[in-house]
XYZ file of C-alpha atoms in Angstrom:
746
model
C 0.000 0.000 0.000
C 2.780 2.383 0.988
C 4.642 1.631 -2.226
C 1.565 2.309 -4.342
C 0.866 5.593 -2.599
C 4.498 6.619 -2.879
C 4.494 5.799 -6.573
C 1.349 7.889 -7.118
C 2.843 10.839 -5.239
C 6.044 10.583 -7.259
C 4.105 10.379 -10.524
C 2.007 13.382 -9.492
C 5.156 15.298 -8.582
C 6.826 14.442 -11.870
C 3.678 15.387 -13.786
C 3.578 18.825 -12.117
C 7.296 19.268 -12.734
C 6.890 18.235 -16.391
C 3.929 20.621 -16.859
C 5.908 23.456 -15.264
C 8.951 22.870 -17.474
C 6.754 22.529 -20.576
C 4.904 25.740 -19.753
C 8.194 27.596 -19.250
C 9.489 26.350 -22.589
C 6.206 27.107 -24.359
C 5.783 30.514 -22.791
C 9.385 31.437 -23.473
C 9.012 30.433 -27.097
C 5.817 32.491 -27.315
C 7.505 35.455 -25.735
C 10.362 35.167 -28.185
C 7.979 34.948 -31.085
C 5.914 37.866 -29.844
C 8.666 40.368 -29.284
C 7.909 43.611 -31.183
C 11.031 43.282 -33.318
C 9.667 39.992 -34.667
C 6.629 41.793 -36.097
C 6.744 42.977 -39.697
C 3.916 45.046 -41.173
C 3.440 44.346 -44.874
C 1.264 46.512 -47.085
C 0.708 47.192 -50.774
C 0.900 50.770 -52.080
C 1.540 51.289 -55.760
C 1.200 55.067 -55.363
C 2.019 57.460 -52.548
C -1.187 59.224 -51.553
C -2.411 61.287 -48.633
C -3.979 58.131 -47.226
C -0.715 56.220 -47.487
C 1.175 59.032 -45.775
C -1.374 59.062 -42.988
C -0.919 55.297 -42.559
C 2.866 55.605 -42.462
C 2.625 58.506 -40.031
C 0.558 56.407 -37.627
C 2.947 53.454 -38.044
C 5.929 55.664 -37.284
C 4.137 57.103 -34.261
C 3.975 53.621 -32.710
C 7.342 52.355 -34.035
C 6.025 49.689 -36.403
C 8.395 48.272 -38.990
C 6.691 48.484 -42.394
C 7.542 46.803 -45.699
C 5.781 48.364 -48.688
C 5.109 46.219 -51.755
C 4.309 47.398 -55.275
C 5.809 50.889 -55.144
C 5.824 52.458 -58.580
C 3.929 49.578 -60.176
C 0.703 49.942 -62.086
C -2.362 48.980 -60.094
C -4.237 46.175 -61.865
C -6.320 45.069 -58.917
C -9.511 46.821 -60.004
C -11.749 49.153 -58.066
C -12.377 46.667 -55.310
C -14.214 49.229 -53.151
C -17.279 48.751 -55.317
C -16.480 45.499 -57.130
C -14.469 42.351 -56.366
C -10.732 42.775 -56.852
C -7.476 43.103 -54.983
C -5.826 39.913 -56.231
C -2.672 41.872 -57.028
C -2.121 42.262 -53.303
C -2.064 38.488 -52.800
C 0.362 38.009 -55.695
C 2.735 40.608 -54.296
C 2.431 39.173 -50.781
C 3.126 35.632 -51.969
C 6.265 36.726 -53.822
C 7.524 38.723 -50.860
C 6.958 35.892 -48.367
C 8.866 33.428 -50.537
C 11.958 35.592 -50.132
C 11.712 35.695 -46.334
C 13.879 33.087 -44.621
C 13.463 33.985 -40.949
C 10.694 31.641 -39.850
C 9.957 33.240 -36.459
C 8.521 36.393 -38.000
C 4.967 37.499 -37.346
C 3.398 39.120 -40.381
C 0.685 41.772 -40.223
C -0.724 42.202 -43.717
C -2.881 45.298 -43.946
C -4.264 47.799 -46.415
C -2.743 51.270 -46.161
C -4.698 53.966 -48.012
C -7.599 53.773 -45.584
C -5.984 52.356 -42.434
C -4.786 53.947 -39.176
C -2.952 52.407 -36.229
C -4.375 53.351 -32.841
C -1.875 51.551 -30.639
C 1.550 49.935 -30.734
C 3.039 46.508 -31.563
C 3.053 45.353 -27.935
C -0.731 45.577 -27.628
C -1.270 44.065 -31.065
C 0.981 41.074 -30.323
C -0.565 40.545 -26.899
C -4.051 40.406 -28.382
C -2.853 38.157 -31.202
C -1.332 35.748 -28.693
C -4.546 35.744 -26.672
C -6.457 34.656 -29.790
C -4.600 31.270 -29.580
C -4.577 30.798 -33.362
C -1.844 30.904 -35.968
C -3.641 33.382 -38.266
C -6.251 35.969 -37.239
C -8.337 37.800 -39.836
C -10.353 40.946 -39.362
C -14.106 40.422 -39.221
C -17.141 42.088 -40.742
C -20.855 42.068 -40.080
C -21.555 42.212 -43.832
C -20.603 39.450 -46.236
C -18.546 40.300 -49.335
C -18.237 39.589 -52.232
C -20.490 36.487 -52.529
C -23.619 36.537 -50.394
C -24.447 32.969 -51.427
C -21.647 31.777 -49.136
C -23.303 33.129 -46.004
C -24.598 29.784 -44.727
C -21.169 28.190 -45.068
C -19.518 30.594 -42.632
C -18.976 29.073 -39.187
C -21.211 30.534 -36.501
C -19.597 32.482 -33.678
C -20.879 32.739 -30.134
C -20.657 36.528 -30.202
C -19.404 39.004 -32.738
C -19.007 39.258 -36.514
C -19.223 36.077 -38.618
C -17.640 37.150 -41.868
C -14.017 37.371 -42.888
C -12.450 40.674 -43.969
C -9.289 40.425 -46.051
C -8.146 44.004 -45.453
C -6.151 42.916 -42.430
C -4.781 39.724 -40.939
C -1.911 38.771 -38.679
C -0.127 35.445 -38.287
C 3.098 33.501 -38.172
C 5.171 33.664 -41.329
C 5.157 29.893 -42.106
C 1.384 29.712 -41.720
C 0.659 32.729 -43.895
C 3.162 31.520 -46.483
C 1.344 28.206 -46.638
C -2.022 29.979 -46.813
C -1.138 32.001 -49.932
C 0.951 29.291 -51.616
C -1.953 28.147 -53.802
C -2.734 31.604 -55.177
C -2.853 31.449 -58.993
C -5.520 34.071 -59.601
C -5.481 37.184 -61.731
C -4.631 40.587 -60.320
C -8.252 41.709 -60.528
C -9.653 38.582 -58.870
C -11.060 38.963 -55.375
C -8.542 38.531 -52.575
C -11.379 38.425 -50.048
C -13.099 35.569 -51.887
C -9.819 33.634 -52.016
C -9.286 33.850 -48.244
C -12.970 33.298 -47.519
C -12.994 30.003 -49.428
C -10.054 28.784 -47.387
C -11.824 29.760 -44.185
C -15.218 28.184 -44.969
C -14.170 25.052 -46.901
C -14.112 21.957 -44.608
C -11.736 20.146 -46.974
C -9.279 22.997 -46.868
C -9.641 23.190 -43.126
C -8.302 19.644 -42.927
C -5.478 20.385 -45.336
C -4.638 23.669 -43.698
C -5.249 22.472 -40.160
C -1.831 23.735 -39.202
C -2.774 27.201 -40.348
C -5.487 27.384 -37.701
C -7.428 30.441 -38.968
C -9.833 32.433 -36.794
C -11.626 35.750 -36.957
C -11.210 38.735 -34.690
C -14.968 38.662 -34.168
C -15.144 41.247 -31.380
C -12.805 43.738 -33.063
C -10.050 43.559 -30.475
C -7.381 43.791 -33.174
C -9.118 45.091 -36.291
C -12.072 47.425 -36.717
C -13.635 47.455 -40.174
C -15.942 50.454 -40.403
C -18.255 49.232 -43.165
C -21.478 48.121 -41.502
C -20.242 49.286 -38.094
C -20.305 53.086 -38.162
C -22.814 53.311 -35.325
C -20.633 51.064 -33.173
C -17.442 53.162 -33.271
C -16.807 56.339 -31.271
C -13.750 58.360 -30.341
C -12.365 57.820 -26.862
C -10.339 60.689 -25.368
C -8.309 59.720 -22.335
C -4.951 60.673 -20.802
C -3.675 62.673 -23.784
C -4.530 59.783 -26.095
C -7.251 59.213 -28.631
C -8.557 55.739 -29.421
C -11.508 54.315 -31.281
C -13.884 52.330 -29.105
C -16.305 49.669 -30.285
C -19.432 50.225 -28.212
C -21.047 46.931 -29.161
C -18.226 44.755 -27.818
C -16.563 47.321 -25.533
C -13.206 46.831 -27.203
C -10.373 49.135 -28.253
C -9.200 47.997 -31.699
C -5.532 48.412 -32.582
C -6.205 49.043 -36.271
C -9.035 51.032 -37.906
C -9.890 50.252 -41.528
C -12.192 52.482 -43.582
C -13.138 49.663 -45.909
C -15.641 50.009 -48.731
C -17.712 53.208 -48.697
C -16.402 54.494 -45.345
C -13.483 56.631 -46.573
C -14.984 59.824 -45.179
C -15.425 58.221 -41.760
C -11.800 57.090 -41.592
C -10.799 60.605 -42.630
C -12.848 61.974 -39.752
C -11.270 59.561 -37.260
C -7.846 60.382 -38.694
C -8.304 63.984 -37.587
C -7.828 62.659 -34.042
C -6.128 59.244 -34.213
C -3.348 58.619 -33.334
C -3.122 61.692 -31.112
C -3.405 63.986 -34.139
C -5.606 66.230 -32.017
C -6.168 65.954 -28.277
C -7.913 68.175 -25.759
C -4.674 68.569 -23.837
C -2.264 69.309 -26.706
C -4.534 70.479 -29.525
C -3.232 69.840 -33.044
C 0.056 67.935 -32.864
C 0.851 68.148 -36.604
C -0.036 71.736 -37.390
C 3.379 73.151 -36.617
C 5.461 70.394 -38.199
C 7.342 70.809 -41.469
C 6.047 74.303 -42.215
C 7.262 76.130 -45.303
C 8.470 79.465 -43.875
C 8.461 82.382 -46.298
C 10.323 84.819 -44.074
C 13.695 83.474 -45.180
C 12.889 84.088 -48.849
C 13.469 87.176 -50.888
C 10.265 88.526 -52.394
C 11.459 87.457 -55.838
C 11.672 83.875 -54.511
C 8.103 83.708 -53.252
C 5.985 81.008 -54.946
C 4.051 82.370 -57.900
C 0.323 82.238 -57.220
C -2.577 82.625 -59.624
C -5.528 84.187 -57.784
C -8.850 83.276 -59.357
C -11.586 85.795 -58.506
C -15.133 84.739 -59.365
C -18.126 87.102 -59.499
C -21.250 85.137 -60.339
C -24.062 87.092 -58.683
C -24.839 90.578 -57.389
C -22.832 90.872 -54.190
C -22.539 93.594 -51.554
C -19.293 95.374 -50.706
C -17.447 94.499 -53.925
C -15.416 97.695 -53.680
C -14.327 96.618 -50.189
C -13.341 93.206 -51.574
C -10.875 94.807 -53.968
C -9.583 97.125 -51.244
C -8.775 94.068 -49.155
C -7.207 92.302 -52.124
C -4.777 95.225 -52.422
C -3.895 94.872 -48.739
C -3.055 91.158 -49.071
C 0.455 90.780 -47.680
C 2.138 89.094 -50.617
C 4.462 90.507 -53.311
C 2.170 91.617 -56.122
C 4.805 90.840 -58.734
C 4.489 87.187 -57.624
C 0.745 87.205 -58.233
C -1.239 86.730 -61.402
C -4.938 87.535 -61.463
C -7.692 85.651 -63.229
C -10.891 87.684 -62.814
C -14.215 86.343 -63.998
C -17.246 88.628 -63.793
C -20.621 87.668 -65.219
C -22.527 90.512 -63.496
C -22.938 93.762 -65.436
C -23.898 95.334 -62.117
C -20.261 95.041 -60.968
C -18.489 96.118 -64.154
C -17.820 99.570 -62.736
C -16.052 98.268 -59.606
C -13.937 95.746 -61.541
C -12.960 98.252 -64.213
C -12.001 100.815 -61.609
C -9.790 98.320 -59.785
C -8.042 97.156 -62.950
C -7.522 100.701 -64.199
C -6.015 101.908 -60.927
C -4.140 98.816 -59.754
C -3.981 96.134 -62.458
C -0.418 97.088 -63.428
C 0.835 96.147 -59.946
C 0.375 92.445 -60.708
C 2.584 90.260 -62.868
C -0.307 89.502 -65.183
C -4.082 89.903 -65.337
C -6.616 87.938 -67.348
C -10.141 89.341 -67.264
C -13.352 87.772 -68.562
C -16.404 90.016 -68.534
C -20.149 89.545 -69.083
C -19.830 90.221 -72.810
C -17.935 86.944 -73.299
C -20.973 84.977 -72.073
C -18.903 82.340 -70.286
C -20.727 80.461 -67.534
C -19.398 79.946 -64.027
C -18.439 76.307 -64.516
C -16.348 77.057 -67.585
C -14.662 79.959 -65.818
C -13.489 77.782 -62.939
C -12.183 75.109 -65.286
C -10.343 77.808 -67.235
C -8.839 79.316 -64.093
C -7.389 75.965 -63.017
C -6.059 75.387 -66.518
C -4.375 78.773 -66.567
C -2.290 77.680 -63.568
C -1.892 74.106 -64.818
C -0.292 75.259 -68.077
C 1.850 77.972 -66.521
C 5.171 76.323 -65.676
C 5.898 79.046 -63.105
C 2.589 78.682 -61.259
C 2.967 76.906 -57.910
C -0.474 77.518 -56.413
C -3.982 78.446 -57.484
C -5.864 80.524 -54.926
C -9.599 80.403 -55.629
C -11.478 83.351 -54.161
C -15.194 84.043 -54.547
C -16.298 87.670 -54.438
C -18.478 87.141 -51.345
C -15.432 86.189 -49.244
C -14.314 88.814 -46.725
C -10.606 88.206 -46.070
C -9.952 90.217 -42.938
C -6.598 88.519 -42.345
C -4.090 90.168 -44.654
C -1.685 87.239 -44.211
C -4.148 84.568 -45.344
C -2.235 83.587 -48.474
C 1.091 83.419 -46.632
C -0.442 81.320 -43.853
C -1.902 78.801 -46.287
C 1.355 78.445 -48.211
C 3.384 78.123 -45.020
C 0.946 75.435 -43.879
C 2.318 73.420 -46.808
C 2.940 70.442 -44.571
C 4.787 67.570 -46.157
C 2.383 65.276 -44.312
C -0.348 66.789 -46.486
C 0.823 65.605 -49.890
C -2.048 66.726 -52.101
C -2.673 69.990 -50.325
C -6.069 71.394 -51.167
C -6.337 73.765 -48.206
C -9.107 76.184 -47.247
C -9.078 78.858 -44.551
C -12.201 78.486 -42.442
C -14.595 81.391 -42.844
C -18.093 81.675 -41.435
C -21.168 83.801 -41.881
C -21.301 86.327 -39.040
C -23.450 85.148 -36.144
C -24.309 81.810 -37.780
C -22.942 78.282 -37.939
C -22.764 78.492 -41.733
C -19.209 78.038 -43.034
C -17.247 77.229 -46.185
C -16.741 73.547 -45.307
C -18.791 70.479 -44.535
C -17.737 68.102 -41.801
C -19.639 65.155 -43.267
C -21.838 64.122 -46.189
C -25.319 62.682 -46.246
C -26.065 59.397 -47.998
C -26.935 61.268 -51.197
C -23.741 63.324 -51.089
C -25.065 66.574 -49.649
C -24.443 68.394 -46.382
C -24.438 66.547 -43.086
C -23.188 67.884 -39.762
C -20.262 66.034 -38.238
C -20.009 65.510 -34.509
C -17.237 68.100 -34.202
C -18.551 70.674 -36.708
C -19.901 73.160 -34.160
C -16.762 72.935 -32.011
C -14.577 73.653 -35.051
C -16.718 76.536 -36.288
C -16.887 78.101 -32.830
C -13.164 77.633 -32.237
C -13.349 75.171 -29.355
C -11.271 72.763 -31.435
C -8.472 74.375 -33.418
C -6.350 72.626 -36.013
C -6.150 71.446 -39.607
C -9.100 69.210 -40.474
C -9.581 66.635 -43.222
C -13.062 67.382 -44.598
C -15.140 66.177 -47.569
C -16.106 69.583 -48.954
C -14.680 73.103 -49.172
C -15.880 76.108 -51.136
C -15.575 79.856 -51.646
C -11.862 80.152 -50.846
C -9.110 77.533 -51.043
C -5.514 77.013 -52.151
C -4.509 74.166 -54.496
C -1.026 73.007 -55.400
C -0.250 73.424 -59.079
C 1.611 70.085 -58.999
C -1.678 68.482 -58.029
C -3.388 70.027 -61.052
C -0.631 68.712 -63.318
C -0.528 65.190 -61.882
C -3.771 63.985 -60.304
C -6.264 66.602 -61.522
C -5.417 66.684 -65.188
C -9.026 66.501 -66.379
C -10.105 69.878 -67.695
C -13.758 69.671 -66.659
C -13.306 69.217 -62.924
C -16.290 71.442 -62.097
C -18.757 69.858 -64.526
C -21.728 67.786 -63.431
C -25.270 67.205 -64.617
C -26.620 67.025 -61.068
C -24.152 68.812 -58.773
C -23.249 72.465 -58.501
C -19.656 73.341 -59.509
C -18.136 73.258 -56.010
C -19.802 69.956 -55.172
C -18.698 68.478 -58.504
C -15.120 69.611 -57.892
C -15.041 68.150 -54.374
C -16.611 64.914 -55.610
C -13.882 64.585 -58.226
C -11.215 65.306 -55.616
C -12.596 62.668 -53.244
C -12.961 60.040 -55.965
C -9.203 60.245 -56.568
C -8.378 59.763 -52.910
C -7.159 63.351 -52.589
C -7.668 64.947 -49.204
C -9.105 68.408 -48.631
C -8.341 70.362 -45.500
C -9.758 73.351 -43.691
C -7.742 75.234 -41.092
C -9.062 77.315 -38.234
C -5.616 77.929 -36.757
C -6.138 81.626 -37.429
C -9.097 83.974 -37.791
C -9.355 84.610 -41.524
C -12.598 86.436 -42.120
C -16.172 85.690 -43.031
C -18.499 85.204 -45.946
C -21.211 87.598 -47.005
C -24.873 86.841 -47.355
C -26.030 87.651 -50.876
C -29.686 87.061 -50.066
C -32.079 89.972 -50.546
C -29.378 92.130 -52.108
C -31.067 95.029 -53.843
C -29.475 96.515 -56.935
C -31.856 99.387 -57.631
C -30.009 102.072 -55.689
C -26.877 104.063 -56.322
C -25.142 102.670 -53.216
C -26.854 99.356 -52.565
C -24.513 98.459 -49.714
C -26.281 101.005 -47.494
C -29.233 98.623 -47.337
C -27.146 95.724 -45.928
C -27.495 96.515 -42.228
C -29.818 93.508 -41.763
C -28.204 90.897 -44.022
C -24.550 91.733 -43.328
C -24.477 93.834 -40.146
C -20.769 93.299 -39.403
C -19.686 94.392 -42.860
C -22.147 97.283 -42.769
C -20.574 98.462 -39.537
C -17.044 98.076 -40.914
C -17.958 100.154 -43.937
C -20.263 102.781 -42.520
C -19.716 103.274 -38.799
C -16.906 105.566 -37.655
C -13.706 103.711 -36.796
C -13.689 105.247 -33.302
C -17.307 104.489 -32.463
C -16.490 101.378 -30.423
C -14.148 103.432 -28.236
C -16.817 105.989 -27.286
C -17.656 104.530 -23.876
C -14.225 103.148 -23.034
C -12.131 106.178 -23.972
C -14.779 108.836 -23.275
C -14.901 110.160 -26.822
C -18.263 111.801 -26.150
C -17.959 115.574 -25.925
C -20.387 118.030 -24.325
C -20.129 121.258 -26.334
C -23.312 122.674 -24.745
C -25.355 121.708 -21.675
C -27.046 118.310 -22.202
C -25.786 118.259 -25.796
C -23.605 115.271 -26.641
C -21.288 115.013 -29.606
C -19.710 111.738 -30.767
C -18.370 109.998 -33.891
C -20.987 107.925 -35.696
C -20.563 107.648 -39.476
C -17.496 106.995 -41.581
C -16.658 109.374 -44.430
C -17.903 106.712 -46.833
C -21.276 106.534 -45.080
C -21.661 110.313 -45.114
C -20.743 110.484 -48.800
C -23.036 107.629 -49.788
C -26.044 109.086 -47.988
C -25.552 112.460 -49.644
C -24.999 110.899 -53.070
C -28.019 108.642 -52.624
C -30.232 111.647 -51.832
C -28.934 113.690 -54.740
C -29.371 110.668 -57.003
C -33.007 110.466 -55.906
C -33.217 114.210 -56.415
C -36.769 114.939 -55.241
C -35.992 117.592 -52.640
C -38.923 119.268 -50.939
C -39.506 122.936 -51.691
C -39.052 124.046 -48.091
C -42.638 125.325 -47.804
C -45.066 124.911 -44.929
C -47.413 122.681 -46.892
C -45.972 119.159 -46.811
C -48.152 116.203 -47.783
C -45.475 113.763 -46.647
C -46.263 114.317 -42.974
C -49.376 113.775 -40.902
C -51.618 116.841 -41.076
C -49.848 118.115 -44.175
C -48.385 121.211 -42.487
C -44.761 121.794 -41.415
C -44.273 124.643 -38.967
C -40.504 124.905 -39.487
C -39.931 123.551 -42.999
C -36.600 122.523 -44.509
C -35.431 121.515 -47.960
C -35.173 117.789 -47.369
C -35.773 114.213 -48.470
C -37.305 111.753 -46.026
C -35.697 108.349 -45.520
C -38.933 106.586 -46.405
C -38.874 108.247 -49.821
C -35.834 106.138 -50.737
C -37.141 103.064 -48.831
C -34.468 103.459 -46.177
C -36.733 103.872 -43.138
C -36.305 100.355 -41.707
C -32.546 100.447 -42.172
C -32.297 103.877 -40.537
C -34.386 102.738 -37.567
C -32.091 99.723 -37.177
C -29.106 102.095 -37.146
C -30.754 104.192 -34.402
C -31.419 101.116 -32.268
C -27.945 99.676 -32.683
C -25.790 102.785 -32.453
C -27.827 105.638 -30.915
C -29.928 103.931 -28.234
C -26.920 102.672 -26.186
C -25.437 106.174 -26.045
C -28.800 107.752 -25.181
C -29.259 105.382 -22.275
C -25.729 106.070 -21.079
C -25.949 109.855 -21.307
C -29.502 110.183 -20.010
C -29.575 107.654 -17.128
C -32.927 106.045 -16.492
C -34.257 106.793 -19.954
C -34.758 103.840 -22.305
C -35.718 104.243 -25.913
C -36.985 102.125 -28.756
C -36.022 104.919 -31.128
C -39.529 105.435 -32.460
C -39.274 108.210 -35.008
C -41.898 109.436 -37.459
C -39.381 111.721 -39.136
C -35.928 110.771 -40.417
C -34.621 112.951 -43.188
C -31.638 114.627 -44.834
C -31.615 118.450 -44.978
C -29.822 120.482 -47.612
C -28.681 124.042 -46.924
C -27.597 126.334 -49.797
C -27.182 130.118 -49.807
C -29.522 130.500 -52.770
C -32.038 127.887 -51.602
C -32.397 127.632 -47.829
C -29.298 128.916 -46.026
C -30.551 128.665 -42.433
C -33.316 127.542 -40.111
C -35.240 129.836 -37.754
C -35.267 129.193 -33.979
C -37.544 126.291 -33.055
C -38.174 123.304 -30.827
C -38.110 119.805 -32.269
C -41.137 117.526 -31.984
C -39.100 114.895 -30.181
C -37.874 113.706 -26.809
C -34.392 113.925 -28.236
C -32.955 114.757 -31.640
C -30.054 113.313 -33.612
C -28.273 115.684 -35.992
C -25.459 114.171 -38.085
C -23.070 116.258 -40.206
C -22.677 114.633 -43.636
C -19.960 116.857 -45.068
C -17.143 119.165 -43.957
C -17.062 122.858 -43.205
C -14.291 124.687 -45.035
C -14.173 122.028 -47.737
C -17.757 121.560 -48.884
C -19.368 124.712 -47.492
C -18.818 127.846 -45.437
C -20.807 129.054 -42.445
C -23.479 126.813 -40.960
C -23.712 125.247 -37.525
C -26.229 125.056 -34.721
C -26.951 127.551 -31.891
C -28.832 126.763 -28.680
C -30.416 130.037 -27.695
C -31.142 129.346 -24.033
C -27.462 128.701 -23.379
C -26.130 131.064 -26.053
C -23.972 128.123 -27.133
C -23.027 127.481 -30.761
C -21.425 124.551 -32.564
C -20.095 126.256 -35.654
C -17.760 123.612 -37.058
C -19.582 120.258 -37.024
C -17.278 117.354 -37.804
C -18.200 115.161 -40.723
C -19.818 111.932 -39.552
C -20.236 113.153 -35.972
C -23.664 113.225 -34.364
C -25.177 115.823 -32.045
C -27.699 114.451 -29.594
C -29.854 116.907 -27.620
C -33.323 117.167 -26.018
C -36.009 118.228 -28.430
C -38.587 120.128 -26.353
C -38.593 122.970 -23.841
C -34.941 123.426 -22.935
C -33.118 123.238 -26.237
C -34.611 125.939 -28.387
C -32.164 126.146 -31.330
C -31.542 127.478 -34.817
C -29.556 126.551 -37.920
C -26.844 129.128 -38.605
C -26.530 130.520 -42.149
C -24.628 128.581 -44.796
C -22.756 131.259 -46.720
C -21.166 129.193 -49.512
C -21.293 125.690 -50.948
C -23.836 123.067 -49.867
C -24.279 121.700 -46.358
C -26.007 118.373 -45.635
C -27.210 116.998 -42.299
C -29.200 113.890 -41.388
C -31.863 114.441 -38.727
C -34.023 112.135 -36.607
C -36.775 113.269 -34.246
C -36.767 110.393 -31.770
C -39.639 109.440 -29.455
C -42.106 112.261 -30.342
């Protein structure tokens, strides 16, 4: 009995010892095999694209060793995003593996144009080892390319059933054996080839040593097709990952397979650590192209394409800003297309006065009857065929470039990581979320709002963003036009507008478009409700484009009135402050003279209630030129705040039955007799200059024997209208004097 028990104990001891030694040997061999230096990433890239550079950038970030097959070769694998193909990849892989002699290698074979690494080799190898198979393929929830094979796929307890050939990892001998039987054509389906190995019971017996499995829960590979709702960004500890919500996994590799290129582009704006909340944009300051070290004669030559396709406000201001663009004008060529006769005067004036400053100017006017699509194609071709042209800067007339360094900034942002380089400065419509880029596309190819769109537009996320659509203003490399975008009719489409057609053609070639909000560049005008029936139509833009209206028409010092105490008190309870710019004053006067129907200055006046004016003037009312609403808006925005500040406790809605411009001339009406105004307070704005436009004039407040004899152009007098401020208009002795008057709160 003792001997039997002793023998059993010894056998048990030796069994434990044997198991321990075996496990040490096995684990050590696994550890050796799974060291990061044993991993080789193999990919096929016949052409270097933005997508390939993004892939290589992510690989470098995590220290992967990458072998690229097919460089410089012609791609014969078909368009396997929409049809079966990709066999060329298997042929190239098979040939490469046959040359590899080191048998302890682990091979990761992966696509590159639409793939991003999210983590390093250590995590990938750990998860591969945990799979306990010799070869692990990515998985998909959708079957491709033969749906009839669905029933033959092995069932899985949880996760995706179907094999994806865009990524697999395994030991070199096993993968070499797996592809050894490939004899297909380059345009045959690689996915079908691997699928048939995986689902065929006979091949399972033959290839038992290969031991294939699927990464069903996306621990290693995340294919986006069919899984867009499952994948979200995960920001944590200065890192950005993609998380699969369905399986609660963090994939190591993200693949934008099939029709999910825009989604991988979106994820690539953040992964791997391209943008984080802690560090912001990590690429935006790398490999810049500084211009400061260059002589002006060495600056890149840029063709600026200016496109005027509809009546647009503030065109004169557009050309003023173009002149202020900080870039040597002898390194600029202009291509100006104008199809609006309404703007011929502004364009002609600019070219006459300043066209000679530029190296060359090509102008196409309305008389040539060229449509907008043809003009944009022609502009690109002008740069394409000019051997000296390095960039084409497309600029629509409704763009307000406030940043004078915009062109320099875009050229300096010529990151080598952005190979194709179609870059747009982000501009927005004042006070709205409307911008010149789309963060995403709908199913039918139109606008859709991306998750980060509002944060980008409002500046909470700042960087350089890969987007599917840009318009209005963008910079394109001339090399891109000569290599990838050689088709002349890039803007043509039977169903899409020119910008959408252009962006569609860009995307279809795998070319990335970027928008940057690293700087404040400007805004874009609203062209809605733009009237063209006046002499100075921009005066009517206070509602549609209030910021630009203020820039053009409100005095440059107005915003400093409260802060720097620019309000003067020339007489008791009379306040004097800058309101209108010289341009505003001139335009109002010219608009009134253009209308020309001045009143006769008599007491009978059918324009007012009751038909009788006690103290008549030679004037034109604002409502006669349909400017009443705009003038009331001006009073609310720019007069009411000052009224409430100067007369504490009084609040006004600026109700005014009378807003008008008065004309004083020695031979017409030189002065105005003493009177009270029918108002709580009156606004009196000088519209021209004493000593230049007229002599004499001014205003005298009789009760205080206080006169303002030299009103400043564009400055407003504000004073009470009844009881205390009995006043008169002093004689105009020469020239013509104009004032704008409002009787507020009668």
